[in-house]
Coordinates of N, CA, C and O in Angstrom, one line a residue:
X123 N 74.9 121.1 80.8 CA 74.6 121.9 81.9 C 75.3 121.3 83.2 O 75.3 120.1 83.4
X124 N 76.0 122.4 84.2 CA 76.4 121.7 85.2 C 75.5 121.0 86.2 O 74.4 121.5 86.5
X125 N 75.9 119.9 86.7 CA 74.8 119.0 87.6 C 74.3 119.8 88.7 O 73.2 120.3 88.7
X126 N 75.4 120.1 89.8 CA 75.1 121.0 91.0 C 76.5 121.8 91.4 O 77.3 122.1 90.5
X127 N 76.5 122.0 92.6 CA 77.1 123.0 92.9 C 76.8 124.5 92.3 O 75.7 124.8 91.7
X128 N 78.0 125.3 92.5 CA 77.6 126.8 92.4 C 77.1 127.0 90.7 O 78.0 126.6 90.0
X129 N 76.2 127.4 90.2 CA 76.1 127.3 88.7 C 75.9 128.8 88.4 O 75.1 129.1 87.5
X130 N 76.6 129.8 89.1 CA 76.9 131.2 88.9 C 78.8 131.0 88.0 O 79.9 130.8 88.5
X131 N 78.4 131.2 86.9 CA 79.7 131.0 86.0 C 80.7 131.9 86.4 O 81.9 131.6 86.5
X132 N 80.4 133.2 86.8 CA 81.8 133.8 87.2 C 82.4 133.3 88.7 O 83.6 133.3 88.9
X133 N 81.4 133.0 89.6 CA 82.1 132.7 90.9 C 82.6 131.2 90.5 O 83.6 130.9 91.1
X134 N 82.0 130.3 89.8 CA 82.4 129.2 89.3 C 83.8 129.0 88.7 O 84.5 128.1 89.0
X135 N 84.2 130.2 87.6 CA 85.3 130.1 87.6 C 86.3 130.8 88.3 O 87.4 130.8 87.8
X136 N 86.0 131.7 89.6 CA 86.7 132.3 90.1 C 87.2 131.3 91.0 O 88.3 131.6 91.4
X137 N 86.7 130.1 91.5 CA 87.0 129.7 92.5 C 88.2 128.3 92.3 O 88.9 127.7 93.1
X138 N 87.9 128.2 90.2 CA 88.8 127.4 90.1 C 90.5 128.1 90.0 O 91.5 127.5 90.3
X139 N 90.2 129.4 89.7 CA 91.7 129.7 90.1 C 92.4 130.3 90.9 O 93.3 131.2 90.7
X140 N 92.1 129.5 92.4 CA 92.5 129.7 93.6 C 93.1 128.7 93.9 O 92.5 127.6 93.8
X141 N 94.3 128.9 94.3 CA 95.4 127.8 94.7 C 95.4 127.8 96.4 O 94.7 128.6 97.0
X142 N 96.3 126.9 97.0 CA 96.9 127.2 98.5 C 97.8 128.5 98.6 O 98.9 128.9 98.1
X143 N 96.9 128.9 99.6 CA 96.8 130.2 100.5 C 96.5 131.3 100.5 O 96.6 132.2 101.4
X144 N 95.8 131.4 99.0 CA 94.7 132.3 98.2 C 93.9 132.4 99.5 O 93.7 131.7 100.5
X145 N 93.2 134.3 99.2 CA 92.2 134.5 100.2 C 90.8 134.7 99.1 O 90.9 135.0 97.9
X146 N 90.0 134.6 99.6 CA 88.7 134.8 99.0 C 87.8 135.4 100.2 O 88.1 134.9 101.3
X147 N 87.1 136.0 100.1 CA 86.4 137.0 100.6 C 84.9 137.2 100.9 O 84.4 138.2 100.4
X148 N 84.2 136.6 101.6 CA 82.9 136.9 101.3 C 82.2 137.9 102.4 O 82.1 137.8 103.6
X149 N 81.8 138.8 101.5 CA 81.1 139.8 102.3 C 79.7 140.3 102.2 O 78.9 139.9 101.4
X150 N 79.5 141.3 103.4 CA 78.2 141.8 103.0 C 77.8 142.8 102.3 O 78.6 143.3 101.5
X151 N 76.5 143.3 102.3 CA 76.2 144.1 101.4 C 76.7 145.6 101.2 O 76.8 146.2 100.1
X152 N 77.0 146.0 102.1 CA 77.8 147.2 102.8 C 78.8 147.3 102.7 O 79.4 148.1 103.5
X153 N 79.4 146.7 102.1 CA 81.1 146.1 101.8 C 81.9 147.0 101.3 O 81.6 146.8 100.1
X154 N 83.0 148.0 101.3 CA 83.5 148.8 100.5 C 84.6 148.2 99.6 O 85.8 148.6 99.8
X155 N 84.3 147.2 98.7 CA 85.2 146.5 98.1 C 86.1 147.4 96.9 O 85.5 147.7 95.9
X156 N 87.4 147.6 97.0 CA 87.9 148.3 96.3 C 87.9 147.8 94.8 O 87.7 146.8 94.1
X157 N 88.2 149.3 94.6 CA 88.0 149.1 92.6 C 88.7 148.6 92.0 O 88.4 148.7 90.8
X158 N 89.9 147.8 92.4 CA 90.9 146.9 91.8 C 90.5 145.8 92.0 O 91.0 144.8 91.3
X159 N 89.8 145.7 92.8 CA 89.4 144.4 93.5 C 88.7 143.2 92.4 O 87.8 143.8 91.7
X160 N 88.8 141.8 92.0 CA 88.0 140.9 91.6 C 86.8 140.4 92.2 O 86.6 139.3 92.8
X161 N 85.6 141.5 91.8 CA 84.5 141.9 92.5 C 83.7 140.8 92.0 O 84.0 140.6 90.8
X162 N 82.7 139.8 92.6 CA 81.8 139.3 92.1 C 80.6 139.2 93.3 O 80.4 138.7 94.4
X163 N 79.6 140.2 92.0 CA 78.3 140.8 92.7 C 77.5 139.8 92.5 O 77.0 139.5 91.4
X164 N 77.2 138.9 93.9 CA 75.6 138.5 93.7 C 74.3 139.2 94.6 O 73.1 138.9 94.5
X165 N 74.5 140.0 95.3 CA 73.4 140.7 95.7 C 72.5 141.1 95.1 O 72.8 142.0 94.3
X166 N 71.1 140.4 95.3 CA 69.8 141.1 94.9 C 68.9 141.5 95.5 O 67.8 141.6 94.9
X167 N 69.0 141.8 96.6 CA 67.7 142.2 97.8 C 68.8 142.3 99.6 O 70.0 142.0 99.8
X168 N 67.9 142.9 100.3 CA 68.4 142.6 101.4 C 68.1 140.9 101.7 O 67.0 140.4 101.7
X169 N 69.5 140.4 102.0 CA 69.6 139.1 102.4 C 69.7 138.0 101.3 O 69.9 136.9 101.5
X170 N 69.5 138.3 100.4 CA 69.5 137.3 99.1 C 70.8 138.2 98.0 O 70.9 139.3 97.4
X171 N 71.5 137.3 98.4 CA 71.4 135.7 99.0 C 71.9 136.5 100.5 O 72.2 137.7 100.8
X172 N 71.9 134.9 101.5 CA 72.5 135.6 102.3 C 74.4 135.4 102.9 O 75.2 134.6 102.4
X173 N 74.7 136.0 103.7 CA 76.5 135.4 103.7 C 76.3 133.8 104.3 O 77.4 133.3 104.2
X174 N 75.6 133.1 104.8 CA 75.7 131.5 105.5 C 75.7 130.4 103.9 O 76.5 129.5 103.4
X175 N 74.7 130.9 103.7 CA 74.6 130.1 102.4 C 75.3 130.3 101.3 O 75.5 129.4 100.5
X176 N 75.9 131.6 101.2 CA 77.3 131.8 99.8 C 78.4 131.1 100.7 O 79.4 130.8 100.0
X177 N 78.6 130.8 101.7 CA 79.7 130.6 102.3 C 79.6 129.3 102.2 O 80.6 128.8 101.7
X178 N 78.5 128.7 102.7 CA 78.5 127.1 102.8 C 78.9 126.8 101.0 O 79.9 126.2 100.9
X179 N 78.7 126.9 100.4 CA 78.4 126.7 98.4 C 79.8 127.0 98.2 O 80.5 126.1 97.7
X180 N 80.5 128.2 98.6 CA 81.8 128.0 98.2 C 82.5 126.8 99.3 O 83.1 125.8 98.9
X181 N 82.4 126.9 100.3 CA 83.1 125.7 101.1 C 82.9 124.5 100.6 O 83.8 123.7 100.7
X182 N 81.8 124.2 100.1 CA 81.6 122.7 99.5 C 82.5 122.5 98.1 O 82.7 121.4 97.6
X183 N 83.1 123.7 97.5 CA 83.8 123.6 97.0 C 85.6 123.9 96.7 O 86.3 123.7 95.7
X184 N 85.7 124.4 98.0 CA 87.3 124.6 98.0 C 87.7 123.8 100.0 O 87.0 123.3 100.9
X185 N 88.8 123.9 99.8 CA 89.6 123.4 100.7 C 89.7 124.6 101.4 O 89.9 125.6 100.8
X186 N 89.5 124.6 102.8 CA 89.6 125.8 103.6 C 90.6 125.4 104.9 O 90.5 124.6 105.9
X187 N 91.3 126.4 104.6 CA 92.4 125.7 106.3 C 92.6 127.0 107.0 O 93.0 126.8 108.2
X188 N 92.3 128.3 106.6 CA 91.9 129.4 107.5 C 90.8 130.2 107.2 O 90.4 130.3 106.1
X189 N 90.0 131.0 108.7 CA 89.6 131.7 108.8 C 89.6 132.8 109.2 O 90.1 132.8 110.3
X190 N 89.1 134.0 108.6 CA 89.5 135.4 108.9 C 88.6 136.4 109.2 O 88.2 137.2 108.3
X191 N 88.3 136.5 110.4 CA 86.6 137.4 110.3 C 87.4 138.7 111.3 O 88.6 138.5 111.8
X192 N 86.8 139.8 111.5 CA 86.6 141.1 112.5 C 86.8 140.8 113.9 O 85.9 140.2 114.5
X193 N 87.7 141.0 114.3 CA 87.2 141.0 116.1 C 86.0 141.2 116.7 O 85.7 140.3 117.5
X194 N 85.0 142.2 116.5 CA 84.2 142.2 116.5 C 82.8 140.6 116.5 O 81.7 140.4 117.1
X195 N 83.1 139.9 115.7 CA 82.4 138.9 115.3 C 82.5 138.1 116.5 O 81.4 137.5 116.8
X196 N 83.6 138.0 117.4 CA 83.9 137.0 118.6 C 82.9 137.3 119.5 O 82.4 136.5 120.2
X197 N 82.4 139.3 119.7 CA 82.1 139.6 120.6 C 80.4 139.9 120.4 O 79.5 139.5 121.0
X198 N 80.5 140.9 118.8 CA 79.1 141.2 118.5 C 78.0 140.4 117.8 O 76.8 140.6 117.9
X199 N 78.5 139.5 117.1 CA 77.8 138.6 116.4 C 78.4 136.8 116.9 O 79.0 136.1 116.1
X200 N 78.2 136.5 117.6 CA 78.5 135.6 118.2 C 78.1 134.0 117.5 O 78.7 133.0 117.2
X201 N 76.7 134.4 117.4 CA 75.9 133.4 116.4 C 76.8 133.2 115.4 O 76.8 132.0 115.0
X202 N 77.6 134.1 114.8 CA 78.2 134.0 113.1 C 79.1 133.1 113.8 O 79.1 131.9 113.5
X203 N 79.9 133.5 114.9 CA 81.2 133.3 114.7 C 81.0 131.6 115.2 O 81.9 130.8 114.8
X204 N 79.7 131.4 116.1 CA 79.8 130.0 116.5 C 79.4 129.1 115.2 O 79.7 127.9 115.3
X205 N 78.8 129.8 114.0 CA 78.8 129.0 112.9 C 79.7 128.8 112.0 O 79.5 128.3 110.9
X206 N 80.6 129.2 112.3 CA 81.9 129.6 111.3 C 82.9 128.5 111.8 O 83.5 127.8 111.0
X207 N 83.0 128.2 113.3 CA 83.7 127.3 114.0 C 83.0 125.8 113.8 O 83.7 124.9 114.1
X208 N 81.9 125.7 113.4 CA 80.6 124.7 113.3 C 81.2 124.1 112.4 O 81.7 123.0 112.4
X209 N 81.2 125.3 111.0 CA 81.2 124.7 109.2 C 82.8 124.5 109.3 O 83.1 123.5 108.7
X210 N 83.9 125.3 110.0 CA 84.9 125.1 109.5 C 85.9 124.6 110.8 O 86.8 125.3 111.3
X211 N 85.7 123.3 111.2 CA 86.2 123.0 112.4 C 87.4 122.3 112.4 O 88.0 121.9 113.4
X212 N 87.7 122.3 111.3 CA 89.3 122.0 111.1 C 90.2 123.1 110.8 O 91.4 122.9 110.6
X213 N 89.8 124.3 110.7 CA 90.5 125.6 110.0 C 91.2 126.1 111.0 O 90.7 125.8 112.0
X214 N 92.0 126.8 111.1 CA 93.1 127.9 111.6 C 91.7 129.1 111.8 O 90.7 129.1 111.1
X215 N 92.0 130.0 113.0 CA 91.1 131.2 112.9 C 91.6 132.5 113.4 O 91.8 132.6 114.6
X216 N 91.8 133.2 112.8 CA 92.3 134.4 113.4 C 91.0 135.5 113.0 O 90.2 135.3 112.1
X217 N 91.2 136.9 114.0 CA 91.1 138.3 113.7 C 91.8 139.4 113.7 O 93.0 139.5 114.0
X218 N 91.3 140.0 113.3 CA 91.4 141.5 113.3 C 90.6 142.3 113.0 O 89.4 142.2 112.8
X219 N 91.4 143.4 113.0 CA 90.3 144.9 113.7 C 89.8 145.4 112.1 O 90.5 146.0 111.2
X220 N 88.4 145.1 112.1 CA 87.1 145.7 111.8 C 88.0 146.8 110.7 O 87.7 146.8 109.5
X221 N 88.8 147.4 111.0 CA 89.2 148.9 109.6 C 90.7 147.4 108.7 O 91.1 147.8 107.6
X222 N 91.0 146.5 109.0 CA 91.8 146.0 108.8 C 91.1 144.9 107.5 O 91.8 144.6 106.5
X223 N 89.7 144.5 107.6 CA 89.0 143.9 107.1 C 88.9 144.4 106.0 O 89.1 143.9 104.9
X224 N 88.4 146.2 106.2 CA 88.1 146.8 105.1 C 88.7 147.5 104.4 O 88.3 148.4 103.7
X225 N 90.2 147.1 104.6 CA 91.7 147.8 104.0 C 92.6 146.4 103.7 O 92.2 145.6 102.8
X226 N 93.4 146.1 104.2 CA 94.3 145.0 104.0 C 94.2 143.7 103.6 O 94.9 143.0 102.8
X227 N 93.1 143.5 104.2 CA 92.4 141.7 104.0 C 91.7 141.6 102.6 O 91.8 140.7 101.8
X228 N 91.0 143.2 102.4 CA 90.4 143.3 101.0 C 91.1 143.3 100.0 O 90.9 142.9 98.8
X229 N 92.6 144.1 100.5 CA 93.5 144.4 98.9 C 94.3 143.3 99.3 O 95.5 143.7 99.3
X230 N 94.3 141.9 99.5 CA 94.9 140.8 99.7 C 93.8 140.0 99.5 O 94.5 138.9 99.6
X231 N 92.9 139.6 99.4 CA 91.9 138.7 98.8 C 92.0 138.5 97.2 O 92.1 139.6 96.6
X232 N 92.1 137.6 96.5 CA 91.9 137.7 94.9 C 90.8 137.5 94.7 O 90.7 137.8 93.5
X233 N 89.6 137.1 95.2 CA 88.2 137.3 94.6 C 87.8 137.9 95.9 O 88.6 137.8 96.9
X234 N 86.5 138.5 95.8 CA 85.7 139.4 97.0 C 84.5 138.9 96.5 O 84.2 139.0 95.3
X235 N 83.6 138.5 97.5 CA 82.3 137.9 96.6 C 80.6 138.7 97.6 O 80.0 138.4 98.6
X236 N 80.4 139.6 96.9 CA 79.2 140.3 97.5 C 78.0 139.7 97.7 O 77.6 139.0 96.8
X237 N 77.1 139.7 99.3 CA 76.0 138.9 99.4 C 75.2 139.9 99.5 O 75.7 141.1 99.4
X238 N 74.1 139.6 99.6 CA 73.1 140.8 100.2 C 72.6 140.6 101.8 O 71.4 140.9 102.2
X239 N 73.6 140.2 102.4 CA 73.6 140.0 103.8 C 73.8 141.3 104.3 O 74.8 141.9 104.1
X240 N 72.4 141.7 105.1 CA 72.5 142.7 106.2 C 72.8 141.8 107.6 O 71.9 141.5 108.4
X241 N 73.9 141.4 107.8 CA 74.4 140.9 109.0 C 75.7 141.9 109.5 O 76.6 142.5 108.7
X242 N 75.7 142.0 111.0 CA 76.9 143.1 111.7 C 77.9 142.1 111.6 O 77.8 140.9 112.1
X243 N 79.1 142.9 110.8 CA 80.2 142.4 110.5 C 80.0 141.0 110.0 O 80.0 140.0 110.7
X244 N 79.7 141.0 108.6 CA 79.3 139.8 108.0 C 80.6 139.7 106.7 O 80.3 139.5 105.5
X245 N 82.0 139.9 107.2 CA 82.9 139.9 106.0 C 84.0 139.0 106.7 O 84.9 139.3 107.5
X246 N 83.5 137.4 105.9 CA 84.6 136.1 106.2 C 85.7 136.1 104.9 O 85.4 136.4 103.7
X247 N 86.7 135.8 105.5 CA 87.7 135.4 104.9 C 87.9 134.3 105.0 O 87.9 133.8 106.1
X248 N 88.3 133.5 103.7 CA 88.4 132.2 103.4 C 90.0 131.7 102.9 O 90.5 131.7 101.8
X249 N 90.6 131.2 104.3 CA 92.2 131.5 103.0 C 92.2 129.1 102.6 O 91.9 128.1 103.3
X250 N 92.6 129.3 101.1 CA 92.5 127.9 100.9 C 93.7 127.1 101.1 O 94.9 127.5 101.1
X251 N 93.2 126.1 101.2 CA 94.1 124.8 101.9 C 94.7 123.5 100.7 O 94.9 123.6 99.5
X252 N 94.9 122.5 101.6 CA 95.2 121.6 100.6 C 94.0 120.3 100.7 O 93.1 120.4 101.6
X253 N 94.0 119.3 100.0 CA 93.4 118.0 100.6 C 94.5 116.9 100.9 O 94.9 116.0 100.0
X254 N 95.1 117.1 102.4 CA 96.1 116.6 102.8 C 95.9 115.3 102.1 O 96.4 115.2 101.0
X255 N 95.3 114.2 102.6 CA 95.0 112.8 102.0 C 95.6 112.6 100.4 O 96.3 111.7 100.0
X256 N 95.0 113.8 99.6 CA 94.8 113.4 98.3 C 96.6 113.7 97.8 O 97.3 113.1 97.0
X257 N 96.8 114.9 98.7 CA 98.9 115.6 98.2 C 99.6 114.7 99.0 O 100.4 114.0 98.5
X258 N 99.2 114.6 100.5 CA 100.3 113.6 100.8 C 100.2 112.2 101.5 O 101.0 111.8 102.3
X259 N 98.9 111.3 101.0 CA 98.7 110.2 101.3 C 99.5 108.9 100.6 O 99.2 107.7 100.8
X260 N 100.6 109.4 99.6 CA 101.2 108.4 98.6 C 102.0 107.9 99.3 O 102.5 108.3 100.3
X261 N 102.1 106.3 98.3 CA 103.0 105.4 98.9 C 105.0 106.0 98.6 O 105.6 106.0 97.6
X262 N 105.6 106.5 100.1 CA 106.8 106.8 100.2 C 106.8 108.0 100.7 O 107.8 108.6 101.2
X263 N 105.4 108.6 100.5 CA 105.9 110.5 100.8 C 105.3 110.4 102.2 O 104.5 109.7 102.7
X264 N 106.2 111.6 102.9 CA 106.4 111.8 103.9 C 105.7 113.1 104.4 O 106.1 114.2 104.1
X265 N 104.8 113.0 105.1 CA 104.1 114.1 105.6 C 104.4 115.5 106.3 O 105.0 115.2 107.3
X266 N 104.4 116.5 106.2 CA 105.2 117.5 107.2 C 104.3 117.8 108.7 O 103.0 117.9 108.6
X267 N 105.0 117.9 109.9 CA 104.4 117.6 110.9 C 103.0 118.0 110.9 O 102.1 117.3 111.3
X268 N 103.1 119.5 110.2 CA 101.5 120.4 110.4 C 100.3 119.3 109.6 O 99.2 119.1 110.2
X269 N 100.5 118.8 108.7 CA 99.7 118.0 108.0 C 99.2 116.3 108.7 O 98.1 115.8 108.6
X270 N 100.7 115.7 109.7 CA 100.0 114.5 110.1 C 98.6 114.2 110.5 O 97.8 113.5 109.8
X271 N 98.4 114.9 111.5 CA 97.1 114.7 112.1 C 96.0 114.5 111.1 O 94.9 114.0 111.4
X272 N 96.5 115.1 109.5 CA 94.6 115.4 108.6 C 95.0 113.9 108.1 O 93.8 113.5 108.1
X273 N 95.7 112.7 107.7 CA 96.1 111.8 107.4 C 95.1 110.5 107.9 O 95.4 109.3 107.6

């Protein structure tokens, strides 16, 4: 049996086959995730689970070097977005527009992961990173500028 972390086998192995600059998706319950899409449903109620907590569980287990939320989130849900900058304070952050989320960002995500968050504009994008230290802390290699600073 797995010790800890996420012990939902499909998000478990979805997240092992995400490489750098893979997006992953976490949304709410209201989500119009397309039918091509690598849908993984955990919603079972309003709020259960909710988007803070699927978000924090996958973050503890991937490398995250951007963020991708709604315009909206900067302005209408502010709380999210000041927790988003909290959990992911090393990450890149961009937006865009709310119909962009639910068109482009979706059919460019490789997993889409459903919560049962009734939160306004509750759909983060996760694009993954590297662990600078671990790729380029070796003896001789040479860092590329964007990377010094995580060293």
């Amino acid at each position: 049996m797995k010790r800890n972390g996420i012990l939902n086998a499909e998000l478990s192995g979805a997240l092992a086959t995400l490489g750098h600059t893979d997006l992953i998706l976490v949304v709410d319950a209201g989500f119009p995730i397309p039918r091509t899409a690598h849908r993984i449903d955990l919603a079972i109620a309003e709020n259960l689970p909710d988007l803070r907590t699927v978000i924090g569980l996958i973050a503890d287990e991937i490398v995250v070097e951007g963020v991708v939320r709604a315009d909206d989130v900067t302005t209408n849900n502010p709380r999210l977005d000041g927790w988003l900058h909290e959990r992911f304070n090393t990450a890149d952050f961009t937006s865009r527009p709310h119909s962009e989320m639910l068109k482009e960002i979706a059919e460019q995500a490789k997993v889409i992961v459903r919560t049962g968050a009734f939160e306004p504009w509750g759909n983060i994008g996760l694009f993954c990173g590297v662990d600078v230290p671990k790729w380029f802390g070796g003896d001789g290699v040479i860092a590329p500028d964007y990377y010094a600073s995580q060293l």
